[in-house]
XYZ file of C-alpha atoms in Angstrom:
667
model
C -42.970 57.885 89.975
C -45.399 56.839 87.383
C -47.873 54.150 88.157
C -47.559 52.405 84.750
C -44.513 50.472 85.866
C -41.984 52.835 84.256
C -39.529 54.926 86.204
C -39.581 58.559 85.207
C -35.820 58.252 84.603
C -36.203 55.412 82.108
C -35.281 52.796 84.711
C -37.136 49.515 84.522
C -39.045 48.937 87.668
C -38.453 45.682 89.441
C -41.246 43.231 88.802
C -42.467 44.967 85.681
C -43.019 43.025 82.477
C -40.258 44.931 80.765
C -37.791 44.346 83.539
C -38.509 40.672 83.742
C -38.115 40.127 80.000
C -34.967 42.200 79.731
C -33.468 40.579 82.754
C -34.045 37.102 81.512
C -32.533 37.874 78.126
C -29.565 39.721 79.582
C -28.808 36.919 82.009
C -29.047 34.399 79.233
C -26.774 36.377 76.975
C -24.335 37.327 79.729
C -24.281 34.542 82.322
C -21.029 35.782 83.871
C -22.587 39.012 84.951
C -24.257 38.557 88.369
C -27.143 40.696 89.533
C -26.335 43.246 92.197
C -28.481 42.838 95.333
C -29.292 45.309 98.139
C -29.639 44.523 101.815
C -32.187 46.129 104.168
C -35.888 46.474 103.960
C -37.326 48.028 100.931
C -40.474 49.889 100.798
C -42.674 50.103 97.827
C -41.267 46.892 96.451
C -44.465 46.477 94.615
C -43.630 49.757 92.839
C -40.298 48.329 91.658
C -37.946 50.900 93.390
C -35.988 50.183 96.601
C -36.145 52.630 99.458
C -33.582 53.049 102.232
C -34.743 53.343 105.944
C -35.134 56.959 106.934
C -32.556 57.023 109.722
C -30.593 60.001 108.446
C -31.111 63.579 107.520
C -33.421 64.600 104.840
C -30.422 65.757 102.762
C -28.765 62.544 103.275
C -31.924 60.853 102.321
C -32.087 62.833 99.104
C -28.497 61.898 98.275
C -29.189 58.314 99.006
C -32.273 58.432 96.857
C -30.276 59.823 94.000
C -27.650 57.148 94.507
C -30.243 54.417 94.647
C -31.884 55.654 91.529
C -28.474 55.779 89.774
C -27.646 52.267 90.864
C -31.034 51.078 89.791
C -30.506 52.739 86.409
C -27.123 51.157 86.153
C -28.419 47.681 86.850
C -31.780 47.597 85.220
C -31.972 50.252 82.601
C -32.907 49.175 79.045
C -29.457 49.702 77.374
C -28.516 48.626 73.805
C -25.486 46.315 74.433
C -23.419 45.835 71.272
C -22.567 42.223 70.056
C -19.029 41.127 70.817
C -16.976 40.196 67.632
C -14.273 37.626 68.245
C -11.333 37.906 65.778
C -9.499 34.529 65.600
C -5.756 34.347 65.415
C -4.462 33.601 61.910
C -3.787 29.841 61.429
C -0.241 28.595 61.604
C 0.858 28.234 57.937
C 3.629 25.840 58.882
C 6.876 25.376 56.917
C 6.942 26.276 53.204
C 7.636 23.021 51.265
C 10.250 23.501 48.529
C 10.004 21.929 45.069
C 12.915 19.638 44.194
C 13.403 18.940 40.464
C 15.831 16.394 39.059
C 16.795 16.773 35.373
C 18.704 14.244 33.237
C 20.323 15.297 29.952
C 18.939 12.212 28.167
C 16.588 9.308 28.739
C 18.999 6.700 27.375
C 22.778 6.507 27.258
C 25.622 4.129 26.648
C 28.148 6.118 28.733
C 27.567 9.296 30.796
C 24.603 11.458 31.714
C 24.399 15.071 32.917
C 22.488 15.449 36.193
C 21.099 18.736 37.572
C 18.947 19.448 40.649
C 17.028 22.669 41.287
C 15.339 23.659 44.571
C 12.793 26.429 45.171
C 12.132 28.438 48.376
C 15.312 27.503 50.262
C 19.024 26.969 50.003
C 19.739 23.331 50.909
C 22.571 22.242 53.129
C 23.154 19.094 51.004
C 21.903 17.518 47.787
C 22.373 13.788 47.180
C 21.866 11.753 44.005
C 20.243 8.324 44.376
C 20.255 5.562 41.729
C 17.921 2.643 42.317
C 17.524 3.827 45.940
C 21.252 3.986 46.676
C 23.125 7.248 47.303
C 25.838 7.543 44.660
C 26.984 11.182 44.701
C 26.703 14.584 46.384
C 25.891 17.555 44.150
C 27.765 20.697 45.122
C 26.439 24.264 45.088
C 25.732 26.507 43.463
C 24.794 24.544 40.297
C 24.062 21.204 41.995
C 25.048 19.367 38.828
C 27.549 16.793 37.637
C 28.349 14.471 34.730
C 27.850 10.966 36.041
C 29.249 7.778 34.492
C 26.919 4.797 34.105
C 29.694 2.242 33.746
C 28.794 0.670 37.076
C 25.203 0.073 35.954
C 23.904 -2.918 34.057
C 22.021 -2.498 30.792
C 18.364 -1.697 31.258
C 16.221 0.948 33.025
C 17.355 2.586 36.273
C 15.538 4.942 38.663
C 17.202 8.295 39.497
C 16.127 10.647 42.318
C 17.532 13.496 44.445
C 17.316 14.143 48.207
C 17.664 17.651 49.676
C 18.433 18.264 53.374
C 18.077 21.410 55.526
C 18.605 20.810 59.228
C 16.379 17.949 60.264
C 14.098 18.447 57.264
C 14.424 16.242 54.135
C 12.791 16.680 50.714
C 12.953 14.385 47.644
C 12.423 14.779 43.916
C 10.278 12.657 41.657
C 11.788 9.596 39.996
C 13.441 9.828 36.588
C 14.180 6.742 34.466
C 17.429 6.352 32.551
C 17.919 3.414 30.180
C 21.490 2.171 29.946
C 22.086 0.647 26.493
C 25.511 -0.388 25.208
C 24.288 -2.577 22.286
C 24.919 -1.244 18.763
C 21.828 -0.988 16.554
C 21.757 -3.017 13.349
C 19.692 -3.295 10.182
C 17.144 -6.098 10.551
C 15.600 -6.016 7.067
C 15.648 -3.966 3.864
C 13.332 -3.257 0.948
C 14.307 -3.794 -1.774
C 16.382 -6.727 -0.601
C 20.046 -6.475 -1.403
C 20.944 -8.101 -4.702
C 17.407 -7.890 -6.132
C 17.365 -7.718 -9.941
C 13.754 -6.833 -10.813
C 12.886 -3.763 -8.738
C 10.244 -1.217 -9.715
C 11.150 2.443 -9.908
C 8.206 2.945 -7.508
C 9.319 0.316 -4.974
C 9.600 1.670 -1.399
C 13.145 2.066 -0.083
C 12.976 1.134 3.583
C 15.171 -0.286 6.331
C 14.032 -1.737 9.661
C 16.405 -1.388 12.622
C 16.772 -3.454 15.759
C 15.968 -0.435 17.946
C 14.895 3.172 17.714
C 17.302 5.583 16.019
C 18.125 9.084 17.161
C 16.503 11.372 14.545
C 19.275 13.936 14.970
C 21.819 11.394 13.699
C 20.109 11.125 10.295
C 21.296 13.516 7.612
C 22.291 13.704 3.964
C 25.833 12.874 5.057
C 25.008 9.836 7.199
C 22.403 8.336 4.838
C 23.097 8.500 1.076
C 21.157 7.196 -1.923
C 23.361 6.350 -4.930
C 22.421 5.625 -8.558
C 25.289 4.165 -10.576
C 27.572 5.421 -7.776
C 26.345 9.021 -8.153
C 24.520 10.537 -5.186
C 20.879 11.576 -5.692
C 18.664 13.613 -3.388
C 16.245 11.768 -1.136
C 13.968 12.744 1.729
C 14.551 10.815 4.977
C 11.475 9.784 6.948
C 11.688 8.069 10.341
C 8.660 6.293 11.790
C 7.158 7.373 15.118
C 8.779 4.457 16.949
C 12.155 5.228 15.354
C 12.730 1.772 13.875
C 11.644 2.252 10.227
C 13.629 4.540 7.926
C 12.224 5.420 4.493
C 14.183 7.078 1.693
C 11.939 8.939 -0.773
C 13.839 10.014 -3.914
C 13.116 13.613 -4.860
C 12.904 12.509 -8.506
C 11.894 9.136 -9.940
C 14.797 6.717 -10.217
C 16.071 6.005 -13.727
C 15.831 2.543 -15.283
C 18.790 0.403 -16.277
C 20.528 1.524 -13.113
C 22.306 0.049 -10.109
C 20.960 1.604 -6.908
C 22.499 1.430 -3.447
C 22.161 2.982 0.003
C 25.126 3.947 2.160
C 24.738 4.203 5.956
C 27.583 5.601 8.068
C 28.449 4.811 11.673
C 27.359 8.333 12.658
C 23.805 6.972 12.563
C 23.082 6.153 16.210
C 20.374 4.888 18.511
C 18.759 6.898 21.307
C 21.559 5.882 23.672
C 24.250 7.149 21.287
C 25.473 3.737 20.142
C 26.748 3.899 16.531
C 25.109 1.760 13.856
C 26.853 -1.533 13.145
C 27.879 -1.115 9.480
C 30.842 -3.476 9.366
C 29.109 -6.089 7.177
C 26.290 -3.936 5.836
C 25.536 -3.883 2.094
C 22.415 -2.650 0.322
C 22.235 -2.559 -3.462
C 19.758 -3.597 -6.164
C 19.027 -3.198 -9.880
C 16.262 -1.169 -11.523
C 15.786 -2.726 -14.991
C 14.027 -1.280 -18.033
C 11.267 -3.861 -17.713
C 9.819 -5.844 -14.851
C 9.042 -9.524 -14.815
C 5.655 -10.440 -13.337
C 6.709 -12.788 -10.562
C 9.232 -15.344 -11.800
C 9.555 -17.557 -14.871
C 6.545 -19.857 -15.298
C 6.571 -23.596 -15.983
C 5.062 -26.854 -14.786
C 8.138 -27.431 -12.592
C 8.455 -31.009 -13.805
C 11.430 -33.074 -12.576
C 12.813 -33.339 -16.112
C 12.905 -29.564 -16.382
C 10.568 -26.929 -17.763
C 9.740 -27.160 -21.443
C 6.965 -24.686 -22.229
C 6.154 -25.189 -25.896
C 2.786 -23.536 -26.508
C 1.010 -20.692 -24.740
C -1.794 -18.160 -24.918
C -2.480 -15.013 -22.907
C -5.307 -12.614 -22.098
C -6.171 -9.825 -19.652
C -8.902 -10.115 -17.025
C -11.492 -7.426 -16.334
C -8.973 -5.586 -14.101
C -6.232 -5.620 -16.743
C -4.179 -8.323 -15.011
C -2.572 -11.003 -17.192
C -3.784 -14.586 -17.403
C -1.663 -17.198 -19.179
C -2.295 -20.735 -20.406
C 0.680 -22.874 -21.420
C 1.443 -26.478 -22.266
C 4.152 -28.169 -20.197
C 4.822 -31.156 -17.990
C 5.468 -34.859 -18.348
C 2.715 -37.270 -19.320
C 0.729 -38.564 -17.701
C 1.456 -36.929 -14.305
C 1.350 -33.204 -14.957
C 1.344 -32.837 -18.716
C -1.379 -30.595 -20.094
C -2.650 -27.034 -20.109
C -1.663 -25.007 -17.036
C -3.584 -21.785 -16.353
C -2.290 -19.057 -14.041
C -3.545 -15.600 -13.147
C -1.571 -12.665 -11.735
C -3.088 -11.616 -8.398
C -1.242 -8.317 -8.209
C 1.625 -9.753 -6.160
C 2.057 -13.357 -7.322
C 0.908 -15.977 -9.824
C -2.067 -18.064 -8.708
C -2.934 -21.353 -10.352
C -6.494 -21.597 -11.694
C -7.732 -25.131 -11.141
C -6.160 -28.406 -12.174
C -4.061 -29.261 -15.207
C -6.330 -29.744 -18.219
C -6.184 -32.017 -21.244
C -3.472 -34.471 -20.201
C -3.514 -37.870 -18.635
C -2.438 -40.113 -21.523
C 1.080 -40.737 -22.774
C 0.229 -40.746 -26.478
C -1.768 -37.501 -26.305
C -0.243 -34.345 -27.802
C -1.639 -30.841 -27.325
C -1.136 -28.826 -30.501
C -2.446 -25.369 -29.472
C -4.300 -23.557 -26.689
C -6.262 -20.327 -26.498
C -7.600 -18.038 -23.742
C -10.649 -15.772 -23.967
C -11.909 -13.354 -21.315
C -15.087 -11.264 -21.278
C -15.641 -7.777 -19.811
C -17.818 -9.380 -17.121
C -14.949 -11.546 -15.858
C -15.690 -14.877 -17.536
C -12.665 -16.987 -18.503
C -12.612 -19.668 -21.203
C -9.735 -21.893 -22.248
C -9.674 -24.099 -25.330
C -7.087 -26.443 -26.819
C -6.564 -28.769 -29.733
C -5.186 -32.223 -28.995
C -4.399 -35.356 -30.973
C -4.189 -38.907 -29.805
C -1.508 -41.292 -30.958
C -3.739 -42.437 -33.831
C -3.925 -38.866 -35.137
C -7.548 -38.314 -34.099
C -7.891 -34.542 -33.371
C -10.418 -32.716 -31.164
C -11.050 -29.253 -29.743
C -11.932 -28.877 -26.056
C -13.501 -25.814 -24.431
C -13.661 -25.255 -20.645
C -15.296 -22.498 -18.630
C -13.946 -21.219 -15.290
C -16.956 -21.367 -13.003
C -17.214 -21.279 -9.197
C -13.536 -21.974 -8.683
C -13.137 -24.872 -11.097
C -12.997 -25.695 -14.790
C -16.165 -27.087 -16.302
C -16.229 -28.593 -19.820
C -18.403 -26.773 -22.322
C -20.010 -29.759 -23.993
C -18.306 -32.651 -25.720
C -15.087 -32.147 -27.740
C -15.544 -30.707 -31.230
C -14.171 -32.886 -34.024
C -13.434 -32.054 -37.696
C -16.275 -32.236 -40.197
C -14.171 -34.506 -42.420
C -13.245 -37.748 -40.723
C -9.651 -37.749 -41.975
C -9.070 -33.985 -41.665
C -6.578 -32.344 -39.363
C -7.241 -29.146 -37.436
C -4.925 -26.461 -38.838
C -6.095 -23.610 -36.640
C -9.027 -22.667 -34.408
C -10.287 -19.847 -32.265
C -12.910 -19.319 -29.568
C -14.863 -16.093 -29.042
C -17.822 -14.670 -27.151
C -19.473 -11.932 -29.216
C -21.505 -8.976 -27.837
C -24.683 -11.069 -28.154
C -23.070 -13.535 -25.717
C -22.870 -16.213 -28.402
C -20.079 -18.691 -27.800
C -18.435 -19.459 -31.131
C -15.652 -21.670 -32.426
C -14.039 -20.901 -35.774
C -12.241 -23.953 -37.149
C -9.793 -24.273 -40.031
C -9.277 -27.884 -41.050
C -7.587 -29.629 -43.952
C -8.066 -33.081 -45.358
C -5.238 -34.826 -47.226
C -4.931 -33.496 -50.805
C -7.580 -30.820 -50.284
C -7.575 -27.104 -49.745
C -8.039 -25.847 -46.185
C -11.686 -25.274 -45.286
C -13.258 -22.946 -42.758
C -16.467 -23.185 -40.691
C -18.147 -21.834 -37.540
C -19.507 -23.871 -34.616
C -21.897 -22.328 -32.056
C -22.753 -23.401 -28.518
C -26.505 -23.869 -28.427
C -28.660 -25.465 -25.732
C -25.899 -27.524 -24.202
C -24.168 -28.733 -27.367
C -21.966 -27.559 -30.221
C -23.590 -27.228 -33.642
C -22.003 -26.361 -36.996
C -23.656 -23.291 -38.522
C -22.808 -24.270 -42.081
C -20.718 -26.583 -44.149
C -17.009 -25.960 -44.616
C -16.018 -23.170 -46.990
C -12.926 -23.980 -49.016
C -10.109 -21.485 -49.315
C -8.465 -20.656 -52.640
C -5.574 -22.358 -54.441
C -5.189 -25.873 -53.043
C -1.492 -25.840 -53.936
C -0.673 -22.504 -52.301
C 1.297 -21.976 -49.130
C -0.874 -20.553 -46.336
C 0.126 -18.739 -43.183
C -0.841 -15.902 -40.904
C -4.186 -17.392 -39.862
C -5.927 -14.938 -37.579
C -9.466 -14.148 -36.579
C -10.924 -11.069 -34.882
C -14.329 -9.561 -34.087
C -15.341 -6.437 -35.969
C -17.159 -3.452 -34.442
C -20.498 -5.298 -34.802
C -19.174 -8.444 -33.121
C -18.935 -10.443 -36.384
C -16.101 -12.916 -36.911
C -13.494 -11.921 -39.481
C -10.940 -14.524 -40.534
C -7.677 -13.367 -42.161
C -4.883 -15.349 -43.774
C -2.140 -15.044 -46.392
C -1.127 -17.233 -49.289
C 1.785 -17.426 -51.657
C 2.429 -19.595 -54.650
C 6.083 -20.175 -53.911
C 8.417 -19.919 -50.983
C 9.486 -16.332 -50.326
C 7.141 -15.199 -53.049
C 4.825 -12.242 -52.768
C 2.045 -12.747 -50.245
C -1.632 -12.226 -50.953
C -3.868 -11.291 -48.029
C -7.393 -12.685 -47.773
C -10.205 -11.821 -45.363
C -13.671 -13.331 -44.906
C -16.432 -12.244 -42.549
C -19.079 -14.469 -41.061
C -22.511 -13.006 -41.856
C -24.368 -15.297 -39.473
C -25.161 -17.839 -42.165
C -22.147 -17.968 -44.472
C -18.688 -16.536 -45.139
C -18.448 -13.435 -47.268
C -15.329 -11.996 -48.834
C -14.119 -8.736 -47.290
C -11.570 -6.204 -48.546
C -9.664 -6.323 -51.758
C -6.890 -8.877 -51.802
C -3.653 -7.160 -51.020
C -0.292 -8.209 -52.417
C 2.876 -6.902 -53.958
C 6.144 -6.368 -52.150
C 5.168 -8.092 -48.939
C 5.844 -11.722 -48.080
C 4.622 -14.099 -45.412
C 4.366 -14.368 -42.488
C 1.673 -11.775 -41.827
C -0.196 -10.461 -38.775
C -3.476 -8.596 -38.866
C -6.096 -6.708 -36.855
C -9.146 -4.480 -37.304
C -9.244 -0.885 -36.075
C -12.288 0.913 -34.658
C -13.408 1.818 -38.184
C -13.175 -1.862 -39.266
C -10.182 -1.144 -41.452
C -7.958 -4.179 -41.814
C -4.325 -3.588 -40.800
C -1.832 -6.121 -42.179
C 1.843 -6.404 -41.321
C 4.311 -8.551 -43.231
C 7.972 -8.337 -44.183
C 9.741 -6.911 -47.197
C 13.314 -6.860 -48.407
C 15.199 -3.639 -47.746
C 18.325 -3.177 -49.836
C 21.406 -3.702 -47.725
C 19.566 -3.653 -44.414
C 17.864 -7.025 -44.026
C 14.113 -7.528 -44.024
C 11.875 -4.770 -42.730
C 8.189 -4.506 -41.718
C 5.727 -3.677 -44.485
C 2.418 -2.417 -43.047
C -0.774 -1.660 -44.973
C -4.290 -0.640 -44.028
C -7.248 -1.829 -46.131
C -10.836 -0.646 -46.270
C -10.389 3.104 -46.147
C -11.373 5.632 -48.786
C -8.221 4.907 -50.760
C -8.659 1.133 -50.578
C -5.105 0.107 -49.693
C -3.006 2.506 -47.650
C 0.687 1.840 -47.025
C 1.701 2.879 -43.511
C 5.321 3.703 -44.188
C 6.754 0.942 -46.328
C 9.979 -0.692 -45.183
C 9.737 0.591 -41.634
C 13.224 1.301 -40.348
C 14.598 -1.135 -37.813
C 16.182 -0.123 -34.535
C 19.611 -1.668 -35.155
C 22.052 -1.066 -38.028
C 23.329 -3.841 -40.262
C 21.778 -6.871 -41.931
C 19.142 -7.526 -39.286
C 15.602 -8.771 -39.902
C 12.816 -6.851 -38.201
C 9.199 -7.964 -38.330
C 5.863 -7.124 -36.734
C 4.609 -9.836 -34.395
C 1.464 -8.271 -32.896
C -0.829 -5.294 -33.482
C -2.855 -3.590 -30.768
C -4.341 -0.178 -29.917
C -3.557 2.164 -27.043
C -6.316 3.772 -24.913
C -6.518 6.647 -27.425
C -7.174 4.248 -30.296
C -3.704 4.726 -31.825
C -2.289 1.732 -33.697
C 0.645 0.093 -31.920
C 2.944 -2.652 -33.201
C 5.264 -5.040 -31.396
C 8.434 -5.535 -33.457
C 11.115 -8.198 -32.989
C 14.686 -7.645 -34.182
C 18.137 -8.933 -33.171
C 20.871 -6.457 -32.327
C 23.198 -8.376 -34.634
C 22.301 -10.636 -37.538
C 21.621 -14.163 -36.341
C 21.495 -13.152 -32.671
C 18.575 -13.418 -30.236
C 15.766 -10.989 -30.879
C 14.743 -8.026 -28.783
C 11.166 -6.759 -28.729
C 10.243 -3.091 -28.944
C 7.019 -1.108 -29.314
C 6.132 1.488 -31.961
C 3.082 3.731 -32.305
C 1.656 5.032 -35.607
C 0.926 8.772 -35.269
C -0.706 8.868 -38.731
C 2.516 10.152 -40.308
C 5.303 7.948 -38.925
C 6.169 5.182 -36.483
C 7.350 6.461 -33.078
C 9.273 4.213 -30.691
C 7.618 3.776 -27.288
C 9.975 3.000 -24.406
C 13.064 0.803 -24.580
C 13.579 -2.665 -26.127
C 12.903 -5.737 -23.997
C 16.233 -7.537 -23.883
C 16.620 -11.275 -23.214
C 17.240 -12.202 -19.609
C 20.846 -13.188 -18.900
C 21.564 -16.680 -20.170
C 18.354 -16.943 -22.238
C 16.954 -16.089 -25.653
C 13.321 -15.591 -26.814
C 11.795 -18.245 -29.061
C 8.542 -18.281 -30.981
C 6.036 -15.469 -31.379
C 5.201 -13.189 -28.471
C 1.800 -12.000 -27.211
C 1.224 -8.336 -26.500
C -1.468 -6.085 -24.946
C -1.521 -2.333 -24.441
C -2.711 -1.411 -20.923
C -2.029 2.344 -21.025
C -0.539 5.063 -23.185
C 2.981 4.008 -22.182
C 2.197 0.684 -20.513
C 1.778 -2.801 -21.902
C 2.076 -6.533 -21.167
C 4.473 -8.730 -23.158
C 4.423 -12.548 -22.933
C 7.063 -14.769 -24.535
C 8.906 -18.084 -24.168
C 12.603 -17.876 -23.293
C 15.020 -20.717 -23.813
C 18.103 -21.330 -21.680
C 21.451 -21.065 -23.475
C 22.981 -24.475 -24.124
C 19.832 -26.386 -23.061
C 17.194 -25.886 -25.787
C 14.669 -28.058 -23.976
C 14.735 -25.781 -20.923
C 12.018 -23.226 -21.657
C 10.076 -20.918 -19.351
C 7.222 -18.502 -19.956
C 7.987 -14.912 -18.933
C 5.572 -11.983 -18.639
C 6.963 -8.414 -18.758
C 5.814 -4.835 -18.317
C 7.693 -1.516 -18.583
C 9.317 -0.209 -15.426
C 7.606 3.177 -15.443
């Protein structure tokens, strides 16, 4: 035995450092294992090995020694004891929970609904259908479905669910909502409204319904668009909420047509209720021309009697009108209205009235590219004293532009006048006045430092005994005033055209006097090259009177633009030019008036000069039912094929009932 505390057999000696440490750790790690003890006296305990008493034979002693050493090795040897791995039992997964799904064939119904239940992971013993928490039916295998009637349910939403049973286990589905609806849908509103007479070809065609429609019920057979009773193709568009139906024609609707929409009872709501079409009608008229808003007047109790008017376009191309109407002294005077895009809006108060003996003889509108609006009028008191008034639209009200302008001659009457703002922003009045027994005289008045001042004395016109007409004034390309008129020595005699231009200090004669076959009345304008265009009338053999149009100031001096322009209607009808204007391409355009039959009310139509002939633009503007146009119209081109026409229309049988109407083409 070694003396270093180690047994030669690798056994830890009792009391050694190794034995003590190993023992402590082993006992700590394995508390259930008790140390094995030996009885009897031991010798050499300090050496760490027990010895038995020597009572037996030496052989026995050797065997015992071997045994003791073996036991000691068994109990105290330094042995590598592997760690014990504990494998836990798998957890109890429990019962597999099935998925129960309830399916309804629709979310809304007016009658029956198909119900189906599906179950995963097991075959149920029973499947029950619940409505609002009450069991109402048992679904039989293998489909677990049925068609269930909702007649016992009230209108409104109801909660559906399914319950599945297997032994003592019960599983339920999620809730499904079914709306019971037995009310027929109906049309709440329509655009255009049924019976409408002035509908644009671009107007939306829409119907609003009392509840959402089923998109699958809309088709070319259930919804039809008709023009003069013939079906036309249209795209059907239903809004996201299902209540707004829009019909979009594949091609633009024609004018002069009756349009209608037919809806059949096969159109249904989401519950399957058919559309209520018993009393449904939807039809309107698409005319050739549209009326801006409605007829205009002062709406006086005695009835409308528009006698004088003027018109202009604002900076956005919208019409503005000034007209004289009303009963003195309450609302008689100049009324000014502007088209807002959807309706007529009154601009300020009535102007110029207030006294019973006052009479307004003429009015005039002028607008500038910057949006300024001026209105002027000529009035006479009961004593015959005339005056010209000019007002400026400023900050939402009319402000007078100085004191009224009166004739230069104390006893003169104002024959004609005009107001203009030239490119130099000068505010000018051109006045034509005439004293008893004298020739008409012409002069210019300018607004300067808060007052009106005459720029020169009156310039007399020719031939005191002549008949004058066709007074007109325009601005040339340099912004200079040009005054044009016609004269004739006898009634229905040949007309002579005159033109004078204001130089800034005096009137100067312009253009060679034109005459010949034409007769008064005349209309005139200046083109972009400052050529004077004059339109009058001439006799056409066997076909009534026809327009005679000339152009002055070109290389050839006087150029006839197709003498005796053909009218639109056959027979002895009189056609004449009322207004000249220019389209956006600078082409000359004329507004012509002509009755369909001699002596009948006139129609207005538009023609364009293409430098070789006159080409008709669009269709004639016919009188509104029960009315006829009176007086001279006003006319403005707003596009290549678009324009604004303003005229007075008189009611049949009541000549004193007159309205002002403003038209545009329906294109």
